[in-house]
Amino acid sequence: MGKRKKKTNKSGVSSKENKNESKDKEESLHEQKFTADDLLKKVEEYMESFNFDVAERFCTRALEMSPDNLQALNMAASIYLEIGKIDEAVSCLRHAIEIEPCKGFSKYMTLGELLEGEEAVECLKKGIEIMITEKETNEKENVSDSAGAVNTEHEEITDRDISNAFCSLAEIYLTDCCFVEDAENSCKLYCEKAIEKDADNPDAYQVMANFLLSEQKNEEAKEILLKGLNLWHGCDDPHIKGTEEGEEEEQGHGAF
């Protein structure tokens, strides 16, 4: 008997080869059916369930597909911080700043918390500058239109947010940059700005009190600290409530 001929299609390709090619195309199509945005939705799901290891893998794949994707870079930085990969987080934040240097204050603020010295100061200053600009822009855009609708597209930035940012800047001059030229005046300036931006922010008074203590101005520090404590007592803080209730009970028992 003669050798059986291999069945081929009209193009001269064997059925087996054609089947393998179709399988390869199917696998390739399966790999490409997820866009970077699709992957980032999965990243968000895994982050919400605190499954950061899996979230990291999805985010890495998204960045392979879209290396300059700002959302992916910011999410990757958050994931790396959660799993303790600080250098990787810093790298993502730096890249995000390179791509969009004049928008998005959060990447500057986060990077400023991770860096040290003058580099941290510059990041925080830039972050605060963008916060103030974006807040002013948002307030203009959020004015009701003729139909009475309000633009809620942008994330709200409050005076408390800006005040806390000034607190972070002041704290650097109490620690990393305490020996730089004019550190005392810089620290005092940013403490004052924190209080000026939000006079009801207890953290601002805490930082100011720390500054005054570093200057050995104990009485002034005590006065400022009491202002901050009074503000804390005005907050709906269960720890403070518990302390107050305990004091009231002790006073009540002491009356008998």
Short mmCIF file of C-alpha atoms in Angstrom, two decimals:
data_model
loop_
_atom_site.label_atom_id
_atom_site.label_comp_id
_atom_site.label_asym_id
_atom_site.label_seq_id
_atom_site.Cartn_x
_atom_site.Cartn_y
_atom_site.Cartn_z
CA MET A 1 0.00 0.00 0.00
CA GLY A 2 1.16 3.50 -0.73
CA LYS A 3 1.86 5.98 2.05
CA ARG A 4 -1.29 7.77 3.08
CA LYS A 5 -1.20 11.42 2.11
CA LYS A 6 -1.54 14.04 4.84
CA LYS A 7 -4.83 15.86 4.39
CA THR A 8 -4.31 19.49 3.52
CA ASN A 9 -6.54 22.47 2.92
CA LYS A 10 -6.52 24.54 -0.23
CA SER A 11 -3.60 26.60 0.94
CA GLY A 12 -1.49 23.50 1.33
CA VAL A 13 -1.45 23.64 5.16
CA SER A 14 -2.23 20.42 7.01
CA SER A 15 -5.37 20.16 9.13
CA LYS A 16 -3.24 19.62 12.23
CA GLU A 17 -1.19 22.73 11.53
CA ASN A 18 -4.35 24.71 10.87
CA LYS A 19 -5.85 23.50 14.14
CA ASN A 20 -2.74 24.51 16.08
CA GLU A 21 -2.76 27.92 14.42
CA SER A 22 -6.41 28.43 15.38
CA LYS A 23 -5.60 27.42 18.94
CA ASP A 24 -2.74 29.92 19.05
CA LYS A 25 -5.01 32.67 17.77
CA GLU A 26 -7.65 31.75 20.33
CA GLU A 27 -5.11 31.86 23.15
CA SER A 28 -3.75 35.17 21.85
CA LEU A 29 -7.26 36.58 21.67
CA HIS A 30 -7.92 35.34 25.20
CA GLU A 31 -4.81 37.13 26.44
CA GLN A 32 -5.74 40.37 24.71
CA LYS A 33 -9.40 40.52 25.68
CA PHE A 34 -8.52 42.36 28.91
CA THR A 35 -7.55 45.99 28.49
CA ALA A 36 -5.47 47.88 31.04
CA ASP A 37 -8.69 49.44 32.34
CA ASP A 38 -10.23 45.99 32.77
CA LEU A 39 -7.21 44.85 34.74
CA LEU A 40 -7.33 47.93 36.95
CA LYS A 41 -10.94 47.16 37.84
CA LYS A 42 -9.74 43.76 39.05
CA VAL A 43 -6.93 45.48 40.95
CA GLU A 44 -9.47 47.66 42.71
CA GLU A 45 -11.56 44.62 43.64
CA TYR A 46 -8.59 42.81 45.14
CA MET A 47 -7.43 45.92 46.98
CA GLU A 48 -10.87 46.33 48.53
CA SER A 49 -10.68 42.73 49.76
CA PHE A 50 -7.10 43.35 51.05
CA ASN A 51 -5.67 40.74 48.68
CA PHE A 52 -2.67 42.86 47.80
CA ASP A 53 -0.48 40.06 46.42
CA VAL A 54 -2.99 39.27 43.68
CA ALA A 55 -3.68 42.97 43.16
CA GLU A 56 0.04 43.48 42.59
CA ARG A 57 0.11 40.87 39.81
CA PHE A 58 -2.85 42.42 38.00
CA CYS A 59 -1.39 45.90 38.39
CA THR A 60 2.00 44.78 37.09
CA ARG A 61 0.30 43.35 34.00
CA ALA A 62 -1.63 46.60 33.51
CA LEU A 63 1.61 48.58 33.65
CA GLU A 64 3.23 46.22 31.15
CA MET A 65 0.37 47.03 28.77
CA SER A 66 0.30 50.75 29.59
CA PRO A 67 3.51 51.93 31.34
CA ASP A 68 2.40 55.58 31.50
CA ASN A 69 -1.07 54.89 32.88
CA LEU A 70 -1.40 57.30 35.82
CA GLN A 71 -4.14 55.34 37.52
CA ALA A 72 -2.07 52.17 37.33
CA LEU A 73 1.01 53.95 38.70
CA ASN A 74 -0.90 55.43 41.63
CA MET A 75 -2.57 52.12 42.42
CA ALA A 76 0.74 50.28 42.16
CA ALA A 77 2.31 52.76 44.59
CA SER A 78 -0.52 52.14 47.07
CA ILE A 79 -0.13 48.37 46.75
CA TYR A 80 3.64 48.52 47.18
CA LEU A 81 3.21 50.59 50.34
CA GLU A 82 0.78 48.02 51.72
CA ILE A 83 3.19 45.14 51.15
CA GLY A 84 6.28 47.04 52.27
CA LYS A 85 7.98 47.61 48.91
CA ILE A 86 8.92 51.24 49.57
CA ASP A 87 11.50 51.61 46.78
CA GLU A 88 9.01 50.35 44.19
CA ALA A 89 6.37 52.75 45.50
CA VAL A 90 8.79 55.67 45.26
CA SER A 91 9.66 54.67 41.69
CA CYS A 92 5.99 54.62 40.65
CA LEU A 93 5.31 58.00 42.25
CA ARG A 94 8.36 59.57 40.60
CA HIS A 95 7.23 58.26 37.22
CA ALA A 96 3.71 59.58 37.78
CA ILE A 97 5.16 63.01 38.56
CA GLU A 98 7.24 62.93 35.38
CA ILE A 99 4.12 62.21 33.33
CA GLU A 100 1.86 64.78 35.00
CA PRO A 101 3.90 67.26 37.06
CA CYS A 102 1.28 69.99 37.44
CA LYS A 103 -1.78 67.97 38.46
CA GLY A 104 -2.63 65.52 41.20
CA PHE A 105 -1.42 66.61 44.62
CA SER A 106 -1.67 63.20 46.31
CA LYS A 107 1.38 61.72 44.58
CA TYR A 108 3.50 64.63 45.80
CA MET A 109 2.17 64.37 49.35
CA THR A 110 2.74 60.61 49.51
CA LEU A 111 6.22 60.88 48.03
CA GLY A 112 7.04 63.67 50.46
CA GLU A 113 6.18 61.36 53.35
CA LEU A 114 8.50 58.67 51.96
CA LEU A 115 11.50 60.88 51.22
CA GLU A 116 13.75 62.78 53.61
CA GLY A 117 15.29 66.21 53.94
CA GLU A 118 15.04 68.92 51.32
CA GLU A 119 13.68 66.53 48.71
CA ALA A 120 10.72 65.77 50.96
CA VAL A 121 10.21 69.49 51.59
CA GLU A 122 10.09 70.26 47.87
CA CYS A 123 7.56 67.48 47.26
CA LEU A 124 5.27 68.68 50.05
CA LYS A 125 5.52 72.30 48.93
CA LYS A 126 4.56 71.35 45.39
CA GLY A 127 1.74 69.16 46.66
CA ILE A 128 0.32 72.01 48.76
CA GLU A 129 0.62 74.41 45.83
CA ILE A 130 -1.40 72.03 43.64
CA MET A 131 -3.94 71.42 46.42
CA ILE A 132 -4.66 75.13 46.77
CA THR A 133 -4.90 75.61 43.00
CA GLU A 134 -7.16 72.59 42.51
CA LYS A 135 -9.39 73.65 45.42
CA GLU A 136 -9.88 77.09 43.88
CA THR A 137 -10.56 75.56 40.46
CA ASN A 138 -13.02 73.03 41.89
CA GLU A 139 -14.92 75.73 43.74
CA LYS A 140 -15.38 77.67 40.51
CA GLU A 141 -16.45 74.59 38.56
CA ASN A 142 -18.81 73.40 41.29
CA VAL A 143 -20.97 76.51 41.00
CA SER A 144 -24.51 75.46 40.13
CA ASP A 145 -25.44 75.80 36.48
CA SER A 146 -28.68 77.28 35.19
CA ALA A 147 -30.51 73.98 35.80
CA GLY A 148 -29.34 73.87 39.40
CA ALA A 149 -26.99 70.91 38.88
CA VAL A 150 -23.66 70.85 40.67
CA ASN A 151 -20.42 69.59 39.18
CA THR A 152 -19.12 66.82 41.47
CA GLU A 153 -16.56 65.41 39.06
CA HIS A 154 -13.53 66.48 41.13
CA GLU A 155 -12.47 65.13 44.48
CA GLU A 156 -13.28 67.59 47.24
CA ILE A 157 -10.30 69.30 48.85
CA THR A 158 -11.03 70.89 52.23
CA ASP A 159 -9.24 73.50 54.30
CA ARG A 160 -8.55 70.71 56.79
CA ASP A 161 -6.67 68.79 54.09
CA ILE A 162 -4.49 71.81 53.34
CA SER A 163 -3.99 72.51 57.05
CA ASN A 164 -2.82 68.94 57.62
CA ALA A 165 -0.44 69.27 54.67
CA PHE A 166 1.13 72.34 56.29
CA CYS A 167 1.43 70.30 59.50
CA SER A 168 3.41 67.64 57.63
CA LEU A 169 5.69 70.31 56.23
CA ALA A 170 6.25 71.88 59.65
CA GLU A 171 7.06 68.48 61.18
CA ILE A 172 9.91 67.96 58.72
CA TYR A 173 11.60 71.06 60.15
CA LEU A 174 11.26 69.51 63.60
CA THR A 175 12.98 66.30 62.46
CA ASP A 176 14.90 65.76 59.21
CA CYS A 177 15.54 69.43 58.47
CA CYS A 178 15.93 70.73 62.02
CA PHE A 179 19.55 71.77 61.35
CA VAL A 180 19.07 73.47 57.99
CA GLU A 181 19.42 77.21 57.72
CA ASP A 182 16.37 79.13 58.98
CA ALA A 183 14.66 75.90 60.10
CA GLU A 184 13.05 77.58 63.12
CA ASN A 185 11.41 80.34 61.09
CA SER A 186 10.27 77.88 58.43
CA CYS A 187 8.73 75.58 61.02
CA LYS A 188 6.95 78.46 62.75
CA LEU A 189 5.69 79.78 59.41
CA TYR A 190 4.10 76.48 58.39
CA CYS A 191 2.61 75.97 61.86
CA GLU A 192 0.97 79.37 61.56
CA LYS A 193 -0.25 78.59 58.04
CA ALA A 194 -1.78 75.33 59.30
CA ILE A 195 -3.73 77.18 61.99
CA GLU A 196 -4.64 80.01 59.63
CA LYS A 197 -6.04 77.58 57.06
CA ASP A 198 -8.16 75.74 59.63
CA ALA A 199 -8.38 77.28 63.08
CA ASP A 200 -10.42 74.28 64.28
CA ASN A 201 -7.77 71.69 63.42
CA PRO A 202 -6.42 70.23 66.69
CA ASP A 203 -3.44 68.68 64.89
CA ALA A 204 -2.26 72.15 63.87
CA TYR A 205 -2.12 73.22 67.52
CA GLN A 206 -0.32 70.00 68.44
CA VAL A 207 2.43 70.69 65.91
CA MET A 208 2.69 74.31 67.02
CA ALA A 209 3.00 73.16 70.64
CA ASN A 210 5.80 70.78 69.64
CA PHE A 211 7.59 73.65 67.92
CA LEU A 212 7.26 75.89 70.99
CA LEU A 213 8.57 73.11 73.22
CA SER A 214 11.59 72.76 70.93
CA GLU A 215 12.14 76.49 71.53
CA GLN A 216 11.78 75.89 75.29
CA LYS A 217 8.73 78.15 75.39
CA ASN A 218 6.89 75.87 77.76
CA GLU A 219 4.14 78.22 78.91
CA GLU A 220 3.20 79.20 75.36
CA ALA A 221 3.29 75.55 74.36
CA LYS A 222 0.97 74.67 77.23
CA GLU A 223 -1.51 77.35 76.20
CA ILE A 224 -1.51 76.22 72.57
CA LEU A 225 -1.78 72.57 73.57
CA LEU A 226 -4.83 73.32 75.71
CA LYS A 227 -6.49 74.97 72.71
CA GLY A 228 -5.91 71.81 70.73
CA LEU A 229 -7.25 69.61 73.53
CA ASN A 230 -10.37 71.75 73.77
CA LEU A 231 -10.92 71.21 70.06
CA TRP A 232 -10.49 67.47 70.51
CA HIS A 233 -13.13 67.54 73.25
CA GLY A 234 -15.44 69.20 70.76
CA CYS A 235 -14.97 66.28 68.36
CA ASP A 236 -17.12 63.17 68.39
CA ASP A 237 -14.24 61.04 69.63
CA PRO A 238 -15.25 57.87 71.56
CA HIS A 239 -11.93 57.81 73.44
CA ILE A 240 -12.45 61.33 74.74
CA LYS A 241 -16.09 60.56 75.54
CA GLY A 242 -14.99 57.53 77.51
CA THR A 243 -12.49 59.61 79.47
CA GLU A 244 -15.07 62.27 80.23
CA GLU A 245 -17.66 59.70 81.35
CA GLY A 246 -15.08 58.05 83.59
CA GLU A 247 -14.22 61.38 85.21
CA GLU A 248 -17.90 62.15 85.77
CA GLU A 249 -18.44 58.76 87.42
CA GLU A 250 -15.46 59.28 89.72
CA GLN A 251 -16.77 62.71 90.71
CA GLY A 252 -20.22 61.20 91.34
CA HIS A 253 -18.81 58.49 93.59
CA GLY A 254 -16.74 61.04 95.44
CA ALA A 255 -19.87 62.99 96.36
CA PHE A 256 -21.16 60.17 98.60
#
